[in-house]
Each structure stands twice: as structure tokens, then as C-alpha cells.
Tab-separated table of C-alpha atoms and ligand atoms in Angstrom:
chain	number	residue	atom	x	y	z
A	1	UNK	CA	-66.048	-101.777	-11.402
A	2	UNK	CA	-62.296	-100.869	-12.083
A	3	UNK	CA	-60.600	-97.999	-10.511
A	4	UNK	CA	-59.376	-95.602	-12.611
A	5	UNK	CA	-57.912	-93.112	-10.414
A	6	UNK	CA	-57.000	-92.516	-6.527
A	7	UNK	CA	-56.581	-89.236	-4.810
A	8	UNK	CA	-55.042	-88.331	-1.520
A	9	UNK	CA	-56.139	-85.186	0.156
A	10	UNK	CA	-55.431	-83.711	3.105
A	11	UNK	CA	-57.457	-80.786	4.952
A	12	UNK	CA	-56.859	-78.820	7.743
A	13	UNK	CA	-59.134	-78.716	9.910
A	14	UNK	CA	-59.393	-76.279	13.218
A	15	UNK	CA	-61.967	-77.905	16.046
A	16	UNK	CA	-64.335	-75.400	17.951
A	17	UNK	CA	-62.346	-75.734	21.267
A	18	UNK	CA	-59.392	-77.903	22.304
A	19	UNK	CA	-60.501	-81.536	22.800
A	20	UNK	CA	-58.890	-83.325	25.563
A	21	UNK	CA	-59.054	-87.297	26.389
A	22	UNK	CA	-56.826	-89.380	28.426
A	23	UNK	CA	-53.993	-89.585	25.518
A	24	UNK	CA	-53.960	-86.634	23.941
A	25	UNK	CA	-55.195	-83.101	23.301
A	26	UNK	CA	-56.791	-82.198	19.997
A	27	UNK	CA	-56.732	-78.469	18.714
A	28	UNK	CA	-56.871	-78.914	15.021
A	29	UNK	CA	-57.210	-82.014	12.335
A	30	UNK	CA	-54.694	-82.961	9.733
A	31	UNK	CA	-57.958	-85.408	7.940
A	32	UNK	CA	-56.843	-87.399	4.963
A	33	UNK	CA	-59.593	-87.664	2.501
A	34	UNK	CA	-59.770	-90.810	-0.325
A	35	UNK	CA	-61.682	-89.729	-3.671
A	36	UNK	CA	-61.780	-92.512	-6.435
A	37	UNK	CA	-62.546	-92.527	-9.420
A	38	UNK	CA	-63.717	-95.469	-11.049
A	39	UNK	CA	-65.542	-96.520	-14.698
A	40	UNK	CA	-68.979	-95.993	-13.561
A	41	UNK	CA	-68.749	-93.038	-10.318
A	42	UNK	CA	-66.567	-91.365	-8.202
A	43	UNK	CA	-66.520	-91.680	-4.349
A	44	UNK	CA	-65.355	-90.788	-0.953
A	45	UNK	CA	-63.406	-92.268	1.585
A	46	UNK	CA	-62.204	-90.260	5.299
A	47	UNK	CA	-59.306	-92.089	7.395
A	48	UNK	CA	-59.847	-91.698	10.838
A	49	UNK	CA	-56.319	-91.901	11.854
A	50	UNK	CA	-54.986	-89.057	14.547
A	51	UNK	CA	-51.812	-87.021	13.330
A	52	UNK	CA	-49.374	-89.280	16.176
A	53	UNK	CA	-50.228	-92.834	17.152
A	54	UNK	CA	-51.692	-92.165	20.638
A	55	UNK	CA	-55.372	-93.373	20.559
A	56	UNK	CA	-54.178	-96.951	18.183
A	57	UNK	CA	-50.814	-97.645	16.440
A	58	UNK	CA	-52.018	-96.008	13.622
A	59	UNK	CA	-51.323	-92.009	12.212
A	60	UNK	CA	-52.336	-89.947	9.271
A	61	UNK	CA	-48.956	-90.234	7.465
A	62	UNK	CA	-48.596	-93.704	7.884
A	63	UNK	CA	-52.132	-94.130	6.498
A	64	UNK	CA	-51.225	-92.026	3.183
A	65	UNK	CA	-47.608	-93.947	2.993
A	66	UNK	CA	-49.823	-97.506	2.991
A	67	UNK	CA	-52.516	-96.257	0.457
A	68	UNK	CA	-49.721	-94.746	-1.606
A	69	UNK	CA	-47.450	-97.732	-1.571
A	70	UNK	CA	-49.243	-100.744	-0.528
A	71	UNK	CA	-52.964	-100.529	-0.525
A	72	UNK	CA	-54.277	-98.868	-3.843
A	73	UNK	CA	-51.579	-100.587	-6.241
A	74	UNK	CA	-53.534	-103.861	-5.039
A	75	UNK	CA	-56.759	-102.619	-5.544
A	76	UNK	CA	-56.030	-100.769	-8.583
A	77	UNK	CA	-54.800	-104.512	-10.304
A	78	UNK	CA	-58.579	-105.710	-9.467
A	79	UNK	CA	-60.838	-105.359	-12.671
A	80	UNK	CA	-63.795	-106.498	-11.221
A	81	UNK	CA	-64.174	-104.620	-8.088
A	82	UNK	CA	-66.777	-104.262	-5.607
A	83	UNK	CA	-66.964	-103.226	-1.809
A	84	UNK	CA	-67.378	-106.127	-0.486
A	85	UNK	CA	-64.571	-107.431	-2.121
A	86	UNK	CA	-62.046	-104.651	-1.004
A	87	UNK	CA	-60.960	-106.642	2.116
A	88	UNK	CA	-60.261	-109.375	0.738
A	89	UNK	CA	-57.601	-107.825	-1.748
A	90	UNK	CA	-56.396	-105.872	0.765
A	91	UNK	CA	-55.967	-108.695	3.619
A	92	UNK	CA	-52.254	-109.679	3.027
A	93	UNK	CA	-51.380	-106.293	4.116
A	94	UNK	CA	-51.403	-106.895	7.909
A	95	UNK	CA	-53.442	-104.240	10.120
A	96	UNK	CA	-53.529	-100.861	8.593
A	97	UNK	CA	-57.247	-100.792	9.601
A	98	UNK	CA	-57.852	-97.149	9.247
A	99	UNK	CA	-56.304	-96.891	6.109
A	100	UNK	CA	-57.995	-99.953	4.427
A	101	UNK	CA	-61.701	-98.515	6.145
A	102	UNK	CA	-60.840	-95.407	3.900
A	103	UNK	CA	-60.178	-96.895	0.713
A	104	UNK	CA	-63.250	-99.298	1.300
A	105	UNK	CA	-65.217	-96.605	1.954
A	106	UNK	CA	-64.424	-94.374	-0.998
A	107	UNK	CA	-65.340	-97.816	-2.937
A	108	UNK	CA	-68.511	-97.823	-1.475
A	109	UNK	CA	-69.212	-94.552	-2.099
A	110	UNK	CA	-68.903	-94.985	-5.975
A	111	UNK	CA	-70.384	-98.298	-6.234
A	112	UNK	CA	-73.846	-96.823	-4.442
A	113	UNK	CA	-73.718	-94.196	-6.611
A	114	UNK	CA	-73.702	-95.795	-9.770
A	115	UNK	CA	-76.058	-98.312	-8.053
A	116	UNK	CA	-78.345	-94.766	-6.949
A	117	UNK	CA	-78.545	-96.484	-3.481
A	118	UNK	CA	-78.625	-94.899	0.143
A	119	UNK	CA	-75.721	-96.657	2.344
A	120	UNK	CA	-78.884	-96.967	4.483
A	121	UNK	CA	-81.107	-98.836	2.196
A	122	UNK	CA	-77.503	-101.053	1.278
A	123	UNK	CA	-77.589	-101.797	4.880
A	124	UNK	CA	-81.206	-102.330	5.614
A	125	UNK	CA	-81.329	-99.087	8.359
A	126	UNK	CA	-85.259	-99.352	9.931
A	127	UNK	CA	-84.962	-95.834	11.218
A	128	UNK	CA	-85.218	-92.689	9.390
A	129	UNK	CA	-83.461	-90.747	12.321
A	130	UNK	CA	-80.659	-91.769	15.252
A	131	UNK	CA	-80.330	-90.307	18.518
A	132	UNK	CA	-77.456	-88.104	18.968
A	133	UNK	CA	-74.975	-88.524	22.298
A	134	UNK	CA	-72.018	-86.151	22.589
A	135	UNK	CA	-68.500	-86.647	24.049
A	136	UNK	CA	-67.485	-84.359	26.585
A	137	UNK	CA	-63.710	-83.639	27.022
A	138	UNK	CA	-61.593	-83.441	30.333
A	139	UNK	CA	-61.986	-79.837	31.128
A	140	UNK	CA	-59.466	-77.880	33.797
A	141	UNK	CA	-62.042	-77.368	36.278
A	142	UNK	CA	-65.488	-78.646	37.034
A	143	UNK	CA	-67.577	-75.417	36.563
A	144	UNK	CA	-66.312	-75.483	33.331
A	145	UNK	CA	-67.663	-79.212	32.886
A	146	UNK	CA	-70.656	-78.394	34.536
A	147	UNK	CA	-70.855	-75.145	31.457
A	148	UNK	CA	-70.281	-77.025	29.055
A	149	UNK	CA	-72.734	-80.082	29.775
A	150	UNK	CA	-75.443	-77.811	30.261
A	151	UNK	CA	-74.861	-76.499	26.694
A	152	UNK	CA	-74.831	-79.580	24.907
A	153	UNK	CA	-78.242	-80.405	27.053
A	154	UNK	CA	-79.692	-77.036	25.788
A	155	UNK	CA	-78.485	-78.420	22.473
A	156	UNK	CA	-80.915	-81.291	22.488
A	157	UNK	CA	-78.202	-84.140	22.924
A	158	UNK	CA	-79.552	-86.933	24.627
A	159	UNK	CA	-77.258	-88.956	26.625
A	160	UNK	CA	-73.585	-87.116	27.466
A	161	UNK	CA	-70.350	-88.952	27.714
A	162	UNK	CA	-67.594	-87.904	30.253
A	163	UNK	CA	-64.062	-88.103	29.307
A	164	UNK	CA	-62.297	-89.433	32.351
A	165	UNK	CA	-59.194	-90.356	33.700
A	166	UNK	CA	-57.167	-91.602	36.996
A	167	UNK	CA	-57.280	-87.647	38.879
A	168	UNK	CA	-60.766	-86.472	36.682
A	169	UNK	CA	-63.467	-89.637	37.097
A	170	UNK	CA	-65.867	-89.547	40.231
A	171	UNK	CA	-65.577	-86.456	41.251
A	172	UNK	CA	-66.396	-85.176	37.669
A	173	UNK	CA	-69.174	-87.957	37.203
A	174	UNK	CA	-70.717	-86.982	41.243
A	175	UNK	CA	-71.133	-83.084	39.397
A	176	UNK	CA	-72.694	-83.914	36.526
A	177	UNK	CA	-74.899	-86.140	37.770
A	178	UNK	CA	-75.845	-83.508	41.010
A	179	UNK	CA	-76.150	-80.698	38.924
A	180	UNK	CA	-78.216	-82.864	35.824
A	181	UNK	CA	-79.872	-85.874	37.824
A	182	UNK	CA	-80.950	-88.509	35.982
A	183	UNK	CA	-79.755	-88.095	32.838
A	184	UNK	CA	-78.040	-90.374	30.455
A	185	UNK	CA	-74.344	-90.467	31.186
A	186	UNK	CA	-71.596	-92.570	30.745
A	187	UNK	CA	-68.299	-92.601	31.021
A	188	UNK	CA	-64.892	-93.057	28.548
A	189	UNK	CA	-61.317	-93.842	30.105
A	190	UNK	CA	-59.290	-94.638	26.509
A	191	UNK	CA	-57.348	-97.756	28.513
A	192	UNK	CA	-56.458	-94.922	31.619
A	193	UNK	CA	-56.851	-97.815	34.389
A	194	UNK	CA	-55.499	-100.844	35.648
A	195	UNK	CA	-57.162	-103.522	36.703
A	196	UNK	CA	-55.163	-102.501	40.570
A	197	UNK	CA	-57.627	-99.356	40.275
A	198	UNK	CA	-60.874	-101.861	40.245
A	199	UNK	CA	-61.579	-100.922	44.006
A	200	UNK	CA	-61.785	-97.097	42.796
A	201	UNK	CA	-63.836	-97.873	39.940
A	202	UNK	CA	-66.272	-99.028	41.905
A	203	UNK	CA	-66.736	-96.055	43.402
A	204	UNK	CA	-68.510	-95.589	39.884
A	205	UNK	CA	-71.641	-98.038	40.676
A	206	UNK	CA	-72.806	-95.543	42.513
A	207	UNK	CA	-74.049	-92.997	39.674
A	208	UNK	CA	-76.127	-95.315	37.368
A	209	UNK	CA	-74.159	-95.206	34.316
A	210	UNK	CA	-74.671	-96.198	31.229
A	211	UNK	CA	-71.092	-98.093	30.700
A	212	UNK	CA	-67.606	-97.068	31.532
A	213	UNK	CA	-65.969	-97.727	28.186
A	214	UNK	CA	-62.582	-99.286	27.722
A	215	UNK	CA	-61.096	-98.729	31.317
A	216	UNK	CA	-58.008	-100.964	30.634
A	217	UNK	CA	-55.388	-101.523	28.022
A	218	UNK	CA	-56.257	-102.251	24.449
A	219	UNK	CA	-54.674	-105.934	24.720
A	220	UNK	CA	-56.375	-106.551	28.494
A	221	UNK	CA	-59.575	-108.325	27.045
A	222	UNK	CA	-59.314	-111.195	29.961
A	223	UNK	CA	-58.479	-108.545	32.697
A	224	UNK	CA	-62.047	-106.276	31.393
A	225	UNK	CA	-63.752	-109.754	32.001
A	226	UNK	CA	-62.512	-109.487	35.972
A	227	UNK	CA	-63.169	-106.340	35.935
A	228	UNK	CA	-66.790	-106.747	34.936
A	229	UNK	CA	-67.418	-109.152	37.877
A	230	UNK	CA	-66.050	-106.387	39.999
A	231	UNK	CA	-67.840	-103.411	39.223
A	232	UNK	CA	-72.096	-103.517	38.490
A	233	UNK	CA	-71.042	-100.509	35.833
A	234	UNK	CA	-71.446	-102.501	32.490
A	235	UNK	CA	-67.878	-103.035	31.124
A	236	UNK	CA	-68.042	-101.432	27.154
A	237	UNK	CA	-65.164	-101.995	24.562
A	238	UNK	CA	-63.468	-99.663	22.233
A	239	UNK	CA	-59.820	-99.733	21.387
A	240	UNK	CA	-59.661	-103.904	21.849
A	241	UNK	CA	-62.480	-104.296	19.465
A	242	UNK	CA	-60.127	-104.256	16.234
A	243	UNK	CA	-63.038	-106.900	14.329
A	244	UNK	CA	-65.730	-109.467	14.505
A	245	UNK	CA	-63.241	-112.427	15.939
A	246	UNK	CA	-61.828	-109.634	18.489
A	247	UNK	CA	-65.303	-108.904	19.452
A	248	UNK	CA	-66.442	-112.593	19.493
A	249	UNK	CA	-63.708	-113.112	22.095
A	250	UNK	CA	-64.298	-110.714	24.353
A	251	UNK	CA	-68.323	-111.271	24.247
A	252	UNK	CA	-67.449	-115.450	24.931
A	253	UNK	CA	-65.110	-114.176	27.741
A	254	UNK	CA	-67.584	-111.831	29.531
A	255	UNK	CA	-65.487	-108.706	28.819
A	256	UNK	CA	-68.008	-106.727	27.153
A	257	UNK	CA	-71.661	-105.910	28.083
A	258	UNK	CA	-71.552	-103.085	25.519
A	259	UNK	CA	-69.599	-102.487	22.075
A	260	UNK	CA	-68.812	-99.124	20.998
A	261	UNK	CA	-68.632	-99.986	16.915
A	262	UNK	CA	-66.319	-97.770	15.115
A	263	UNK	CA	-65.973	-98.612	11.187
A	264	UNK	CA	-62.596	-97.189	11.147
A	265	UNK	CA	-61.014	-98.817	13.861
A	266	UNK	CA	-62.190	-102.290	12.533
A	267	UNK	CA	-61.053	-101.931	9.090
A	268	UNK	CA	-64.666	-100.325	7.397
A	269	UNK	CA	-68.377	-100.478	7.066
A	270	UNK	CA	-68.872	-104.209	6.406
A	271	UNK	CA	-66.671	-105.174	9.244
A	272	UNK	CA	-68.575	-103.033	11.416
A	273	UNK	CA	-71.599	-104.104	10.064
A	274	UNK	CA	-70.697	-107.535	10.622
A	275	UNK	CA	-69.767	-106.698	14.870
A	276	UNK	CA	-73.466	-105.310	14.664
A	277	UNK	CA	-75.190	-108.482	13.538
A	278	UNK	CA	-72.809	-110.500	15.774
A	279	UNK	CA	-73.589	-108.150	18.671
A	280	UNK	CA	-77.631	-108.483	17.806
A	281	UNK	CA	-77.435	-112.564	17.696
A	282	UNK	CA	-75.446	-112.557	21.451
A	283	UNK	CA	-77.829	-109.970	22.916
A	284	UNK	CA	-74.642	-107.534	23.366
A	285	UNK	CA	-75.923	-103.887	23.099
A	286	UNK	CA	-74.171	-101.467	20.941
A	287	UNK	CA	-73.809	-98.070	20.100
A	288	UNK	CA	-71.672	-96.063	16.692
A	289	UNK	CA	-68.562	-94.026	18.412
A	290	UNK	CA	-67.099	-90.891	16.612
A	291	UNK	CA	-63.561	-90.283	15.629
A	292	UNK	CA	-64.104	-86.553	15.218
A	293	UNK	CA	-65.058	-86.867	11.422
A	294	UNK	CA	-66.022	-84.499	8.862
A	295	UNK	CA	-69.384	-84.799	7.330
A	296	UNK	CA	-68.303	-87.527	5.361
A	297	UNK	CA	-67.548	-90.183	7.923
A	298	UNK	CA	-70.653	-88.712	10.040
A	299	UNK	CA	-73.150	-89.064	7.060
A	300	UNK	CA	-72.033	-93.089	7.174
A	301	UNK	CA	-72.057	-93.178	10.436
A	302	UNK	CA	-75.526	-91.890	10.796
A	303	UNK	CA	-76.301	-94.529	8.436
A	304	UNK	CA	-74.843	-97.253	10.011
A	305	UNK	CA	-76.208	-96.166	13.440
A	306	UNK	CA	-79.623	-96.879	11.941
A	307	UNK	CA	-79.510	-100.501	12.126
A	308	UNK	CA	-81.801	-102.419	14.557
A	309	UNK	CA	-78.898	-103.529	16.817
A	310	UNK	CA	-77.837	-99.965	17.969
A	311	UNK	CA	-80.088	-99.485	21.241
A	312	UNK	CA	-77.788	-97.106	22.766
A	313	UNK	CA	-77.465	-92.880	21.278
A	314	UNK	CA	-73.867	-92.977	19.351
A	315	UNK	CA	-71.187	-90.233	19.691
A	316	UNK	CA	-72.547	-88.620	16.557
A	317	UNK	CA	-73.028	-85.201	16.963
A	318	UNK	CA	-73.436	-82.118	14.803
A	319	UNK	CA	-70.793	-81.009	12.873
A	320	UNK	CA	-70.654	-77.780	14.876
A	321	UNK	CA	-69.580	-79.834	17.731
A	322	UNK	CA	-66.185	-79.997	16.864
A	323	UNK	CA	-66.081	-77.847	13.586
A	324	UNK	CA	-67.439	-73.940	12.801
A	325	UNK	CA	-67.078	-75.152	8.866
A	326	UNK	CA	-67.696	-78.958	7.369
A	327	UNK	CA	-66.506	-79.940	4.144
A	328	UNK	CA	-69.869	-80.787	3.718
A	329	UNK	CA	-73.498	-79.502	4.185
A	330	UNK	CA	-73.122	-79.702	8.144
A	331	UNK	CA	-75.418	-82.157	10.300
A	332	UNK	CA	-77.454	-80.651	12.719
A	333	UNK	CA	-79.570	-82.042	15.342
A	334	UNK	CA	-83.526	-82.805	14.888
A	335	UNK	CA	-85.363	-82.492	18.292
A	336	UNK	CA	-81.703	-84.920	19.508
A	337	UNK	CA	-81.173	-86.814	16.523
A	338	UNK	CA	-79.626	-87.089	13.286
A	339	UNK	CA	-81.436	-87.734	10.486
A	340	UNK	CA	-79.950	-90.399	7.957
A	341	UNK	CA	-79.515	-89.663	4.682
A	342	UNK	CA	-81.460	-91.109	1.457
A	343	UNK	CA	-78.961	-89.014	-0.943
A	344	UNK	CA	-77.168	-91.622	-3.345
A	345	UNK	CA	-74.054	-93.061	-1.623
A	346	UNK	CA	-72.153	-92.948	1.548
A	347	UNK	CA	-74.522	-89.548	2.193
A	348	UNK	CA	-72.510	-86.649	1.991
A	349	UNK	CA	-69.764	-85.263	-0.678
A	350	UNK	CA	-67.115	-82.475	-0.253
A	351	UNK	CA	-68.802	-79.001	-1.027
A	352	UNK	CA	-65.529	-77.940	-3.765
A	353	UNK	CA	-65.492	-73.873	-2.498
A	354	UNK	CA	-64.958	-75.144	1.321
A	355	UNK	CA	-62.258	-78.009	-0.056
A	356	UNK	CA	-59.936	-74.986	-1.680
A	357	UNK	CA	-60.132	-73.282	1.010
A	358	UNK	CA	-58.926	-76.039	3.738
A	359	UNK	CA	-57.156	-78.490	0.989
A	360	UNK	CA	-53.238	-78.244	2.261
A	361	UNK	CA	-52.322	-81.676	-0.107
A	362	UNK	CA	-53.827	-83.364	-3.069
A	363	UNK	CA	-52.045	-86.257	-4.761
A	364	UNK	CA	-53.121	-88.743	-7.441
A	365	UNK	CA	-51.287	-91.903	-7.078
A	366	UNK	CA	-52.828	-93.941	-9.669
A	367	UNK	CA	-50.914	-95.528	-12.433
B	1	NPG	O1	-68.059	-87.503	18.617
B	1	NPG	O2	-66.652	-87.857	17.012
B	1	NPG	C1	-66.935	-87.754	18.210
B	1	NPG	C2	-65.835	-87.990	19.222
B	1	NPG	C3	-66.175	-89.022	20.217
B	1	NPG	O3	-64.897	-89.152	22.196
B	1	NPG	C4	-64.981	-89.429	21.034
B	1	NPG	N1	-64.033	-90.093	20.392
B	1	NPG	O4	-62.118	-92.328	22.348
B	1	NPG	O5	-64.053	-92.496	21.457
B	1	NPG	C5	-63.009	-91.873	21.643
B	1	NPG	C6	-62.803	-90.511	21.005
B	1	NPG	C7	-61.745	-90.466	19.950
B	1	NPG	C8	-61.647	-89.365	19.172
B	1	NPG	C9	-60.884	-91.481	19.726
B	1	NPG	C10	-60.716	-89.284	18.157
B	1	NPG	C11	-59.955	-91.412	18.713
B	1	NPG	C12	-59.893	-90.306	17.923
């Protein structure tokens, strides 16, 4: 495959209600989009970056500076291309892992295409649907929490995750789990703690959570692995799981029970893939986390989350969780789950009449 043609395109995208986590509050997306074009198919890629470097170093402008200057003039010099040689061609740019998953991605998407493959049957998925957990904001009050888990329940979701942070964590957690019993619940702190705040933590053990995700720093991999003989809540990792070596660290040094897999934050599908079968071999469960996407990253994810390794519901909800209009057909929830898609592809494409209308940039920057 050769590429023939990149575009960037950005879409504006308004979320259903504000969305608030420990480093930042979300009322609309600025998405940037990846469509190649190539000699056999087209395909598309979504960066997951936020619009300011809060959540990872990364941002949506830097991602579309990269692609623009550094990323597709290397690819585009590659006349036998495939995805799972993307990486490689891309590795002497340092980092940029958001940026790179979104050009891999839209090189996926074209070479399954052509190929008139499901991402699932390129991956080997053994289910035909995926249970469906949903990620619960920090709210101003807890009636308000208490509203808005109920919803998602009546929704169908099956297993809710609590945004929390030092001020909004066991008294939020004690609610939910008086007003819902046993239900599945963990928690999400986005590197809120220290490990000085282990003793409060603890408090935690008492509500039988699935996993408190990512309660320290991004760079504190030994300090999770004290933490995790401190606290009988299994210790899960997001932000310091950049790829397979990061995750092979933490897994030798006891930091991680869990591993939320993100293909975005680990520089794309295969990487993630590869964390999955690394996970499976060390007997580390692990579950597909969300980065707000469109259709388009969900439809992989979905996908992805099908593999035999993921024994834990993702953070892959309906569109309508965060948006009133996809740019694609939206995903909605089957009895709790998400059904993965056989459609040629990464699953999902842009629907062109919902594109005009939330399209704010389009760019080709191929040669
Ligand atoms: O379901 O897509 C979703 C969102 C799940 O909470 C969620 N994502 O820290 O995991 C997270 C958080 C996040 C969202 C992180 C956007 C970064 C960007």
C-alpha cells in the first residue's frame, strides 16, 4: 500500500453535560479526525488528544503540528506500507503517542478495507458482544451522583466507575454503594493522590471495589507497588501505562493488579493489542478505557475489547453518553453491551451530512 493522500479534520463536538475528572472539566470536543487515502482504500484515524495537555503531555494542536510536519511526510516516503509497519517508520519521532495511534489507525482502516476484514476478525475477537461500563464524573453534590448513577443503571450499564478525587472519594463511593449495594463499582483518581494519602485510601477497602485506577502520579510506578501492599483495593494503571515495556515493568514490580488498555495512549491498536497478550500470559486482568471518542474510536474499541484477555466491562459506552449526535451511526447498548462490528474495517465511517455540519477544519497535507 502507498499513501496517496492525508487529511486533517477537525470537528466540534458539544458533550451531553459537562464532564468533570480530577484535571479538568470537559464541555465540548475540539476531535481531530485522520482520513487517508491510499492506492487500494481510504480510512480513518481519531486522535484522542484533549484540547490542553492536562490528562498526558499531549494536545490536539500539537497532534495536527506532528502529523503535519513530522509524522505523515515519513509515512508518505514508505511505498510498501502496511499497519503493522506504521510504528516502525514512525519510531524516531520520540513520544507523540496519540498522534502516531491516529495515523496508524487510519492505516488500518484502509488496509482492512481493501483486505474486506473486520478489525475483529484481524484481531481474533471470540465475542460477538462486550459489556458496557460507564464513567461517572465528579458531580457538585451527591444527590446529583446518586441521579445520575441510577440513570446509567436504568440504562443497562453494568459496572459504574466513580470519578474521584482528594475532597470527593469515600464519601461519594459510601453513597453509591448504600443507595446501589452490590453493584460493580470502581473507582478513577487520574494521579489525584500521594502515596502520604495511603492511610485514607484505605478507607476504600471497605466498599469492595473493583480497582481504584491510577491513584498516583503518571511516573510513580514503584510508589503504586507500595501502595498495593497497603491497600486490599487492587491497584489498576492508566496514565503510566504508555506501552508493553511500561506495562511489563510495572506488572514485574507489583504495581498493577489491573490494566486499563487505551490504544491511544500507547501509541495504537497493535501496541495495545500487544499489553493485552502480555497482560493474558502474566494473569494481569484488563479492561478497554474510553477517551470520550466519536464512533470511530468506539467502533475499534469495541473491537479490541473483544479479545479473550478483557475480563473486566470497559468504559465503552453509547455514543449518547457523552454526545446527542455521532459522526457516525451511534452505538447503543444491547441488554449492557456493545455489539462489535463485522462491517469491513476499523467498524464505523463518518456519516458526510453530520461531518458538514460539525467539520470547523479540513486540511490535506500530502505532497
Ligand atoms: O467512556 O470514553 C469514556 C470516558 C472514560 O473516564 C473516562 N476517561 O481518565 O479514563 C479517564 C477518562 C479520560 C477521558 C481521560 C478523556 C482522558 C481523556
Amino acid at each position: 500500500m502507498k499513501l496517496t493522500d492525508v487529511e486533517l479534520v477537525r470537528v466540534a463536538m458539544p458533550l451531553v453535560s459537562p464532564f468533570r475528572t480530577s484535571f479538568s472539566t470537559q464541555t465540548a470536543r475540539d476531535i481531530l479526525l485522520v482520513h487517508v487515502t491510499t492506492d487500494d482504500a481510504e480510512g480513518w484515524g481519531e486522535c484522542v488528544a484533549l484540547s490542553e495537555p492536562y490528562y498526558s503531555p499531549e494536545y490536539v494542536g500539537g497532534a495536527a503540528d506532528v502529523l503535519e510536519r513530522f509524522l505523515v511526510p515519513r509515512l508518505s516516503a514508505v511505498t510498501d506500507l502496511t499497519a503493522e509497519t506504521v510504528a516502525e517508520v514512525l519510531a524516531p519521532v520520540r513520544g507523540h503517542r496519540m498522534a502516531k495511534a491516529a495515523l496508524e489507525m487510519a492505516v488500518l482502516d484502509a488496509q482492512l478495507t481493501a483486505a474486506g476484514a473486520s478489525l475483529g476478525q484481524y484481531f481474533g475477537a471470540t465475542r460477538a458482544t462486550v459489556p458496557a461500563g460507564v464513567s461517572v464524573g465528579i458531580m457538585d453534590s451527591i444527590p446529583e451522583l446518586l441521579d445520575a448513577v441510577a440513570g446509567y443503571l436504568a440504562e443497562g450499564y453494568l459496572r459504574i466507575k466513580l470519578k474521584i478525587e482528594p475532597g470527593w472519594d469515600v464519601e461519594a463511593v459510601s453513597a453509591v454503594r448504600e443507595r446501589f449495594g452490590d453493584i460493580p463499582l470502581q473507582v478513577d483518581a487520574n494521579t489525584a493522590y500521594t502515596l502520604a494519602d495511603a492511610p485514607h485510601l484505605r478507607r476504600l477497602d471497605d466498599f469492595d471495589l473493583l480497582l481504584i485506577e491510577q491513584p498516583l502520579g503518571e511516573e510513580d510506578i514503584r510508589q503504586h507497588a507500595e501502595l498495593a501492599k497497603l491497600i486490599s483495593t487492587p491497584v489498576c494503571l492508566d496514565e503510566s501505562i504508555v506501552s508493553a515495556e511500561a506495562a511489563a515493568d510495572a506488572i514485574a514490580l507489583g504495581a498493577a493488579q489491573v490494566i486499563n488498555i487505551k490504544p491511544g495512549r500507547v501509541g495504537g491498536y497493535l501496541e495495545a493489542r500487544r499489553i493485552h497478550d502480555l497482560c493474558r500470559a502474566n494473569g494481569i486482568a484488563v479492561w478497554c478505557g474510553g477517551m470520550l471518542e466519536t464512533g470511530l474510536g468506539r467502533a475499534a474499541n469495541i473491537a479490541l475489547a473483544a479479545l479473550p484477555g478483557f475480563n473486566l466491562p470497559g468504559d465503552i459506552s453509547a455514543s449518547d453518553r457523552f454526545y446527542a449526535t455521532d459522526i457516525t451511526a451511534p452505538f447503543v447498548l444491547v441488554d449492557g453491551h456493545q455489539v462489535v462490528p463485522t462491517v469491513p474495517g476499523i467498524g464505523a465511517s463518518p456519516l458526510p451530512d453530520i461531518m458538514d455540519e460539525l467539520v470547523t477544519e479540513r486540511r490535506w497535507i500530502t505532497s
